[in-house]
């Protein structure tokens, strides 16, 4: 991949290395981190090395000559921003729309670019977009009118204007995402400003891997940090009799419920609650959980991994599928989870080519 911003943009830090070398180095780093737990050989999943991100967040950089550029965090100093002409890791829909938006900002009504601080993009597999314009000013009717005109001009693009505490939507803040897993299509609601897996191609492989490792398991599934039902819906449809899944973000849970409806999946219950509250329900033998035979748990926590109480809770299950976006917290959590279990499957998903980030999956089973 070639990019003029290599070396100054803080995002793609591995720009000097050919892509296969990056994969090899990240694989080895992950293997070394988890070596103490004696895992099986790592399964490696890669996808396209450029135009892979279905999400992008950019600061706005105004030049003295009136040009508007996008800004990224500066390499080596994340508090500073550097201007970039274009970004080659966002997907084609975002990549193609970025210069069009720039031109609108440069040549359109100046109210559009005045005090515009950040622009976020979210895309789906059909090339539709949500563009969020984040301002440091009051959202006045004149600005709203200009954004309404943009919405009319670009039929595949929906807009959201944000200012601290206020949001105006033109005319929806969500899209339908289509993913194919095991030859079957699944439809998801993805919502602006809520978590979605950034790399569509790798995400399909991660879901496929989760389906693969759970083949032949009996009982029901509990899932923590389920987001919009990314793993939940295929696992409910193809592997488990019943699934109960929790997530703290209400918009994601609404999306998950919508997704279940879209895919005609009826054997899943989504709960809008934090993991601590769910663990409490389990502890108290809540009637809500009475009809489940919960032997398997899937967790996909944020970078911080599992807090000590959640780790205790997860440690009660025979089978654990752990998807991690931070191998060091994964390693910390495995110290406890491998005391009575073996890692039986181990995967590296290269979700973030050209960046140092590593996504991993481990499947643990109670040792006999
Ligand atoms: C890495 S994302 C995974 C989401 C989902 N599994 C997916 O594949 O899209 C982590 C999710 O955990 C949620 N989350 C963060 N803290 C939480 C908590 N204490 N309890 C429940 N969910 C939480 C976030 O809102 C986010 O959706």
Coordinates of N, CA and C and ligand atoms in Angstrom, one line a residue, residues 195 197 223 225-228 230-231 247-249 273-275 300-302, ligand 1:
X195 N -20.6 0.7 18.8 CA -19.6 -0.2 18.3 C -20.0 -1.0 17.1
X197 N -17.7 -3.8 14.4 CA -16.4 -4.3 14.0 C -15.9 -3.5 12.7
X223 N -23.7 -14.8 26.2 CA -22.7 -13.9 25.5 C -22.7 -12.6 26.3
X225 N -21.0 -8.6 26.3 CA -20.5 -7.6 25.3 C -20.9 -7.9 23.9
X226 N -22.3 -8.1 23.7 CA -22.7 -8.6 22.4 C -22.9 -7.6 21.3
X227 N -22.8 -6.3 21.7 CA -22.9 -5.2 20.7 C -24.3 -5.4 19.9
X228 N -24.2 -5.3 18.6 CA -25.5 -5.4 17.8 C -25.8 -6.8 17.4
X230 N -23.5 -9.2 16.6 CA -22.6 -9.6 15.6 C -22.3 -11.1 15.6
X231 N -21.9 -11.7 16.7 CA -21.7 -13.1 16.9 C -23.0 -13.8 17.2
X247 N -25.4 -6.5 26.8 CA -24.7 -5.4 26.2 C -25.1 -4.2 27.0
X248 N -24.2 -3.2 27.3 CA -24.5 -2.1 28.1 C -25.1 -0.9 27.2
X249 N -24.8 -0.9 26.0 CA -25.2 0.2 25.1 C -26.6 -0.1 24.6
X273 N -27.9 -4.6 29.7 CA -27.4 -4.4 31.0 C -25.9 -4.7 31.0
X274 N -25.2 -4.1 32.0 CA -23.7 -4.3 32.1 C -23.4 -5.7 32.6
X275 N -22.2 -6.2 32.4 CA -21.8 -7.5 32.8 C -22.0 -7.8 34.3
X300 N -16.4 -10.8 24.3 CA -15.7 -9.9 23.4 C -15.6 -8.5 24.0
X301 N -14.7 -8.4 25.1 CA -14.7 -7.2 25.8 C -14.0 -6.1 25.1
X302 N -14.1 -4.8 25.6 CA -13.3 -3.7 25.2 C -11.8 -4.0 25.5
Ligands
LIG1 C1 -15.3 -5.0 21.4 S1 -17.0 -4.5 21.4 C2 -17.7 -6.0 20.9 C3 -19.1 -5.9 20.4 C4 -19.7 -7.1 19.6 N1 -19.3 -8.4 20.2 C5 -19.2 -7.1 18.2 O1 -18.6 -8.1 17.7 O2 -19.6 -6.2 17.4 C6 -17.3 -4.4 23.1 C7 -18.7 -4.1 23.5 O3 -18.8 -4.1 24.9 C8 -19.8 -3.2 25.4 N2 -19.5 -2.9 26.8 C9 -18.5 -2.2 27.3 N3 -18.5 -2.2 28.7 C10 -19.6 -3.1 29.0 C11 -20.1 -3.6 30.2 N4 -19.6 -3.2 31.4 N5 -21.1 -4.4 30.2 C12 -21.6 -4.8 29.0 N6 -21.2 -4.4 27.8 C13 -20.2 -3.5 27.8 C14 -19.5 -2.0 24.4 O4 -20.7 -1.2 24.4 C15 -19.2 -2.7 23.1 O5 -20.4 -2.9 22.3

